[in-house]
XYZ file of C-alpha atoms in Angstrom:
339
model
C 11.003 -84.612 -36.828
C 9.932 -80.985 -36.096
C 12.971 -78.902 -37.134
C 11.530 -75.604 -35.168
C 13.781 -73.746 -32.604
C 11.086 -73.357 -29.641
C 11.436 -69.853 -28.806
C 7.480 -69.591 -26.605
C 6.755 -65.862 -25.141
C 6.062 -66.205 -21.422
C 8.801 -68.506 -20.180
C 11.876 -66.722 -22.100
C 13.262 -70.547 -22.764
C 15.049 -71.621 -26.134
C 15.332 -75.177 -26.946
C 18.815 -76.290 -28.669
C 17.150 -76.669 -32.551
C 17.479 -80.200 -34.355
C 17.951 -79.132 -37.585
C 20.669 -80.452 -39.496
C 23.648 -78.046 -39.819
C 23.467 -77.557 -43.089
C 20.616 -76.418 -45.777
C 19.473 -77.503 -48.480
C 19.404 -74.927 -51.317
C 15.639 -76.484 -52.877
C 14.213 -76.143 -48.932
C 15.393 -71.994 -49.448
C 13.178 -72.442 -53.108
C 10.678 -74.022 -51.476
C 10.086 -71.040 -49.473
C 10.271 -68.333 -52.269
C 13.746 -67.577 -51.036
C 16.959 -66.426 -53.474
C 19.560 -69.682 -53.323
C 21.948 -67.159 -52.140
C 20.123 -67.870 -48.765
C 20.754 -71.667 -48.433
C 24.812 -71.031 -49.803
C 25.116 -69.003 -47.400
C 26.164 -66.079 -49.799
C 25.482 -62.298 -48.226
C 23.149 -59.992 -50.512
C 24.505 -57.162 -48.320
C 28.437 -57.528 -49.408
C 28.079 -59.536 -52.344
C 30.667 -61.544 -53.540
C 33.706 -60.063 -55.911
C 34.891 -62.012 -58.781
C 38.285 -61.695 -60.016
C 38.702 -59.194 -62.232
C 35.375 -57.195 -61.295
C 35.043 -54.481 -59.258
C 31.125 -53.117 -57.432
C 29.426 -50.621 -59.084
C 27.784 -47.988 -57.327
C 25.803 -44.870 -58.386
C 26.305 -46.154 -61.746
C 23.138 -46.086 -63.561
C 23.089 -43.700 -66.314
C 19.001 -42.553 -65.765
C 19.407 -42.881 -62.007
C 18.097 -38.971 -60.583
C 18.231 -38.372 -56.703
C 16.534 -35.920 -54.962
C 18.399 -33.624 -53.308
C 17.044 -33.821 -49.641
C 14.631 -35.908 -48.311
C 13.378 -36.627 -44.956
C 11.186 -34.990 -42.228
C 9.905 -36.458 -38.939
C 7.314 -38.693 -38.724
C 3.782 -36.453 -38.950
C 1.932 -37.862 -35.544
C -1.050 -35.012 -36.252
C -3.737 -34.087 -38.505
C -5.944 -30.584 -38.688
C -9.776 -31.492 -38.710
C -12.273 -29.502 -40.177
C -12.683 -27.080 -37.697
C -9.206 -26.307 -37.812
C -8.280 -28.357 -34.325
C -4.776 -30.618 -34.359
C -5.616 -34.760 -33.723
C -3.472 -37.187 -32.857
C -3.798 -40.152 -35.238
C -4.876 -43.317 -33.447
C -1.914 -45.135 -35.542
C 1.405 -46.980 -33.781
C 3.256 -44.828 -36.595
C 1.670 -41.640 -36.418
C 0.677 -42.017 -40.211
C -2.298 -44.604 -41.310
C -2.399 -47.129 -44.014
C -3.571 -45.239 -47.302
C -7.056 -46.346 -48.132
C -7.339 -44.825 -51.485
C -4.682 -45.598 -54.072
C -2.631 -43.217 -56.647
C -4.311 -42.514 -59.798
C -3.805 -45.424 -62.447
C -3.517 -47.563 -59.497
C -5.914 -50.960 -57.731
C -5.563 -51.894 -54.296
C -4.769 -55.595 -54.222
C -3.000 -56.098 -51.209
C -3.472 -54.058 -47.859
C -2.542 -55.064 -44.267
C -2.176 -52.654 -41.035
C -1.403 -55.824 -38.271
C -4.798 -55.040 -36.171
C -5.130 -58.925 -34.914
C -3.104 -59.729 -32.367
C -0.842 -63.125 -32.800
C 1.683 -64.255 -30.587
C 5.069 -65.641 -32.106
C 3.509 -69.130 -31.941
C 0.103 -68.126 -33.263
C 0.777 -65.789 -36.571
C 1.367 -68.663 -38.881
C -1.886 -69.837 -38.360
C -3.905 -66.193 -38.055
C -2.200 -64.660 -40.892
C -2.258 -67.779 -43.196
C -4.192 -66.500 -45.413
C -1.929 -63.046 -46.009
C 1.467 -64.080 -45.257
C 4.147 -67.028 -45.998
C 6.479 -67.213 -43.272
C 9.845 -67.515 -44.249
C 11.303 -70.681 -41.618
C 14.087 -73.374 -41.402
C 16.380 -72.701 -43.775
C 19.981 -70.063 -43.794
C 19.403 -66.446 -43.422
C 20.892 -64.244 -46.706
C 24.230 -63.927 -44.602
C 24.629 -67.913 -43.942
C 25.123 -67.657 -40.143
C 20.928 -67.081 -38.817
C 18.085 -69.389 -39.552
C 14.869 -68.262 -40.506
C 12.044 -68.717 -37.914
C 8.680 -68.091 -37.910
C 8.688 -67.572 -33.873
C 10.647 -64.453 -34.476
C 6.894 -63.112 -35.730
C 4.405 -61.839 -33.852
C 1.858 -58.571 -33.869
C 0.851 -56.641 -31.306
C -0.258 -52.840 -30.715
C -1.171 -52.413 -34.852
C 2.686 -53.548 -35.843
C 4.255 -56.706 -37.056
C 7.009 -57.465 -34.500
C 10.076 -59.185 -35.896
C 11.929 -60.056 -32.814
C 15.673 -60.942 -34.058
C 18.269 -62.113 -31.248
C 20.616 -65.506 -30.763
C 18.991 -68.362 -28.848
C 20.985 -69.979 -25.773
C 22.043 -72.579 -28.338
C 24.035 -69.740 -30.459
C 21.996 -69.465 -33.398
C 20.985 -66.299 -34.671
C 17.239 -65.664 -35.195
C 16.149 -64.350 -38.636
C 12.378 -63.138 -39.957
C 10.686 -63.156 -43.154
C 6.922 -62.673 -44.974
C 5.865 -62.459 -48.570
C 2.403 -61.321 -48.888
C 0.066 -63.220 -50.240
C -2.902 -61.552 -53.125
C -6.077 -62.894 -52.587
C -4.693 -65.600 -50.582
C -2.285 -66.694 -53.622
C 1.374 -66.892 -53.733
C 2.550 -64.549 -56.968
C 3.891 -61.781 -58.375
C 3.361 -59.072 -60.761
C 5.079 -57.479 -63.800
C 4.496 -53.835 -62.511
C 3.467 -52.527 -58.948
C 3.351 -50.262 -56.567
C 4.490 -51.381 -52.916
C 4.658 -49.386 -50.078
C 5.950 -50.200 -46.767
C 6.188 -47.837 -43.061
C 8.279 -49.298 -40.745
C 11.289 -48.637 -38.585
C 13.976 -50.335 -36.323
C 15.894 -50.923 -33.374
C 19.475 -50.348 -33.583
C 20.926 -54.181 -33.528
C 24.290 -55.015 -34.093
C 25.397 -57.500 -36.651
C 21.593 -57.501 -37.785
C 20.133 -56.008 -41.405
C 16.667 -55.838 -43.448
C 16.474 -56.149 -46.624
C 12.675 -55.368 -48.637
C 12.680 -56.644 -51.769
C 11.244 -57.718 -55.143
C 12.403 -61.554 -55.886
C 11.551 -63.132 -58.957
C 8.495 -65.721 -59.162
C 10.553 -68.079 -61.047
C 13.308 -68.175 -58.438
C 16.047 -66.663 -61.027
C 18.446 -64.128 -59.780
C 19.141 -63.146 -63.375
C 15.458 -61.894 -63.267
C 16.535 -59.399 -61.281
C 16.231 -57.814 -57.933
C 15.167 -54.523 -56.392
C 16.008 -53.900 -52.630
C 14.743 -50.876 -51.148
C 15.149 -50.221 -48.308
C 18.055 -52.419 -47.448
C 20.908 -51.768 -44.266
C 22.068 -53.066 -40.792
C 19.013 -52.085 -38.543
C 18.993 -48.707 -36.678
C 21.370 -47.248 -39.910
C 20.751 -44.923 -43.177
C 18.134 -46.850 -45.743
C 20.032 -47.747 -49.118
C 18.232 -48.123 -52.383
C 19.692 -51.282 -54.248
C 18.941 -52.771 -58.156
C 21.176 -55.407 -59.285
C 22.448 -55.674 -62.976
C 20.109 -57.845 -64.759
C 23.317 -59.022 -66.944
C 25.350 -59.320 -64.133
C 23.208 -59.761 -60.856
C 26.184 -60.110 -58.785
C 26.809 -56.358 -58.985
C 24.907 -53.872 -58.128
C 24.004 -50.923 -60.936
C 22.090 -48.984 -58.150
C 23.947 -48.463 -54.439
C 22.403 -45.152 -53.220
C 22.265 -44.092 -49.602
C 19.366 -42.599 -48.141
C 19.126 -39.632 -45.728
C 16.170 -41.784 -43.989
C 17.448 -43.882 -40.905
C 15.713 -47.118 -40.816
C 15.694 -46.416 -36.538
C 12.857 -43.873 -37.765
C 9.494 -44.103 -39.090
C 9.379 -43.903 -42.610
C 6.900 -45.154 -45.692
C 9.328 -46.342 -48.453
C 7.714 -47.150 -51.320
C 8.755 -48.925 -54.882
C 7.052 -47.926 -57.974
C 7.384 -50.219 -60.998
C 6.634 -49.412 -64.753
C 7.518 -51.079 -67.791
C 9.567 -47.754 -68.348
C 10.578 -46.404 -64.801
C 11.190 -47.449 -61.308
C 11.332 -44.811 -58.644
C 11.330 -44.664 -55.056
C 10.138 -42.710 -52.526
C 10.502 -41.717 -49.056
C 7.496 -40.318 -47.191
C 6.089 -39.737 -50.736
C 9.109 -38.257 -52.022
C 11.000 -39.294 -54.887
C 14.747 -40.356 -53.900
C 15.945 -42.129 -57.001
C 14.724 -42.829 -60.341
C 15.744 -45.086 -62.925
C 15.027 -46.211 -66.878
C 17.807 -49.277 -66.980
C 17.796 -52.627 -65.092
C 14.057 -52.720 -64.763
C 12.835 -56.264 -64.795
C 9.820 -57.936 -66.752
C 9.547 -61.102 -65.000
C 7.049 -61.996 -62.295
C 8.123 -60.230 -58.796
C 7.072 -60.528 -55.485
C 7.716 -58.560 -52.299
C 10.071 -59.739 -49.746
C 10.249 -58.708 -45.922
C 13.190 -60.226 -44.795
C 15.331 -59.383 -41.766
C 18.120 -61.397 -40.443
C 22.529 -61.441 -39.650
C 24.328 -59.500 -42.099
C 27.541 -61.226 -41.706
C 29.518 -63.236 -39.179
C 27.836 -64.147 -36.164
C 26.125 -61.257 -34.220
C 27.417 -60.449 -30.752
C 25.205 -63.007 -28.610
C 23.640 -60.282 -26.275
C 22.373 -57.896 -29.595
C 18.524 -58.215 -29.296
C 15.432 -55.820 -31.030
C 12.739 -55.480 -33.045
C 12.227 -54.820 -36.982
C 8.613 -53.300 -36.774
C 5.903 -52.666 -39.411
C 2.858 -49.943 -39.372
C 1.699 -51.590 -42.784
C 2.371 -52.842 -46.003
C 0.100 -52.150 -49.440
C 0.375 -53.586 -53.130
C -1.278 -51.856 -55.845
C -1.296 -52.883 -59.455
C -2.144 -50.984 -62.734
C -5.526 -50.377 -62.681
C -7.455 -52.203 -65.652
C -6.632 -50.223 -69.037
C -4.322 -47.740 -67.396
C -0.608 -47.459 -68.098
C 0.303 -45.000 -64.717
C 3.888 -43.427 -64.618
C 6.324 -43.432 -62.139
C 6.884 -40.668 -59.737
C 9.444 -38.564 -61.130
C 11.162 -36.242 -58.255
C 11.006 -32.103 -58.098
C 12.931 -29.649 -59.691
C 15.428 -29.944 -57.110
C 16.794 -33.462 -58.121
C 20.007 -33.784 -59.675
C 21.628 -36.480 -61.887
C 24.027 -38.712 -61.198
C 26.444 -39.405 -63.559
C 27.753 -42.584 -65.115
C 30.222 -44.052 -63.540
């Protein structure tokens, strides 16, 4: 039996789904997806233990640069010296040459069209759709008819369906077709959001092997239309979090966020500047990116309705015999003490 929720753009009707009310956590695997999704169990409060309290702002090499954030750039000088609009949804195009040290491997910027019942099949060969199973938060259901692309953007369309379910939307690029992971990277996303209440996006690195204790890197992560937070979870305690920074970038902006992973270092940037910088927590496993956006907790109110979009996404990888570094911010950074 076909477990989809039908959710087809023209008539605005939403079948009551068939799937069974509960998940199991191996159909969540079978999609690449943390088991925290089919439990049920929220990556954006997660659980206390007894005895435990969350860490934030407590990484001893973690630097953050004191302030970040401009408008979106929507022009460019030619040669002559005469301002252009860019022909770009986002005002800034996808990079076509990569950082020193660096090899393109993965590089999308949404320019076929696909309707939310046609991007599985057009973007097979680039994207796994996350569908069926819990959303991080318990209460949504991943669906691949929350995806479509239109105008240069991928168009994650989150809202409840007549039937009360919440609508959740995720995509793990694919290299060369393959599904996989790296041990280092460079991943760079430009996106922005409606503000939706009771909704959240998390972009991510999730291990290969399905292991939490591999660790996990979420950045940027928050309830849509709200500040961008920078998240790394204790490898020896993934439960907590060793990294919980807040952003001055507002995911209901356009921004390029971008995660740069070393066997040393992991910073990230916003609009190519470094906001955060850490030596500790920085996995070795196999990693793959994440786009997931779904209910943060609770059920949404059954009117919120909008959009996650994305400009474009890029992977790069070390380039063959190079060892590149990781950003490292200005002068004006500061460091944040243990806590």
């Amino acid at each position: 039996m076909d477990d989809r929720v039908t959710d087809e753009q023209g008539d605005g009707q939403e079948a009551r789904p068939t799937w069974s009310e509960h998940v199991a956590d191996d159909a969540a695997s079978a999609h690449g997806a943390p088991p925290a999704h089919g439990r049920g169990l929220s990556r954006h409060r997660p659980p206390r233990r007894p005895g435990t309290r969350r860490t934030a702002l407590a990484a001893g090499a973690l630097l953050v640069a004191a302030g970040i954030v401009a408008g979106t750039t929507t022009a460019t000088t030619t040669a002559n010296g005469d301002d252009v609009t860019r022909d770009d949804p986002s005002g800034v195009s996808m990079p076509s040459s990569e950082p020193e040290g660096w090899t393109r491997v993965f590089g999308e910027d949404f320019a076929d069209a696909a309707t939310n019942r046609t991007f599985e099949s057009r973007y097979s060969d680039r994207f796994v759709a996350y569908h069926g199973f819990a959303d991080t938060a318990g209460t949504g259901r991943y669906q691949a008819s929350t995806l479509s692309t239109h105008d240069g953007v991928l168009d994650v369309r989150l809202r409840t369906t007549r039937a009360g379910v919440p609508l959740a939307g995720g995509v793990v690029p694919l290299v060369d077709g393959e599904w996989g992971g790296q041990t280092a990277g460079r991943y760079s996303i430009r996106m922005r959001s409606d503000e939706v209440d009771g909704y959240g996006v998390a972009v991510l690195l999730w291990s290969d092997e399905n292991l939490w204790s591999d660790g996990e890197i979420d950045f940027p992560e928050g309830a849509l239309g709200a500040p961008a937070w920078l998240n790394v979870h204790c490898l020896a305690d993934p439960a907590e979090k060793c990294i919980h920074q807040q952003t001055e970038a507002s995911l209901k902006d356009w921004h390029t966020y971008t995660i740069e992973w070393t066997a040393d270092r992991m910073s990230f940037l916003v609009d190519d500047e470094v906001v955060g910088t850490t030596t500790e927590n920085i996995p070795t496993a196999r990693m793959h990116l994440v786009v997931q956006a779904g209910s943060n907790a609770g059920n949404p109110p059954a009117d919120a309705a909008g959009s996650l979009l994305i400009d474009w996404m890029t992977i790069d990888v070390p380039a063959d015999g190079a060892e590149p570094s990781a950003s490292l911010p200005d002068d004006t950074a500061t460091t944040v003490p243990n806590d």
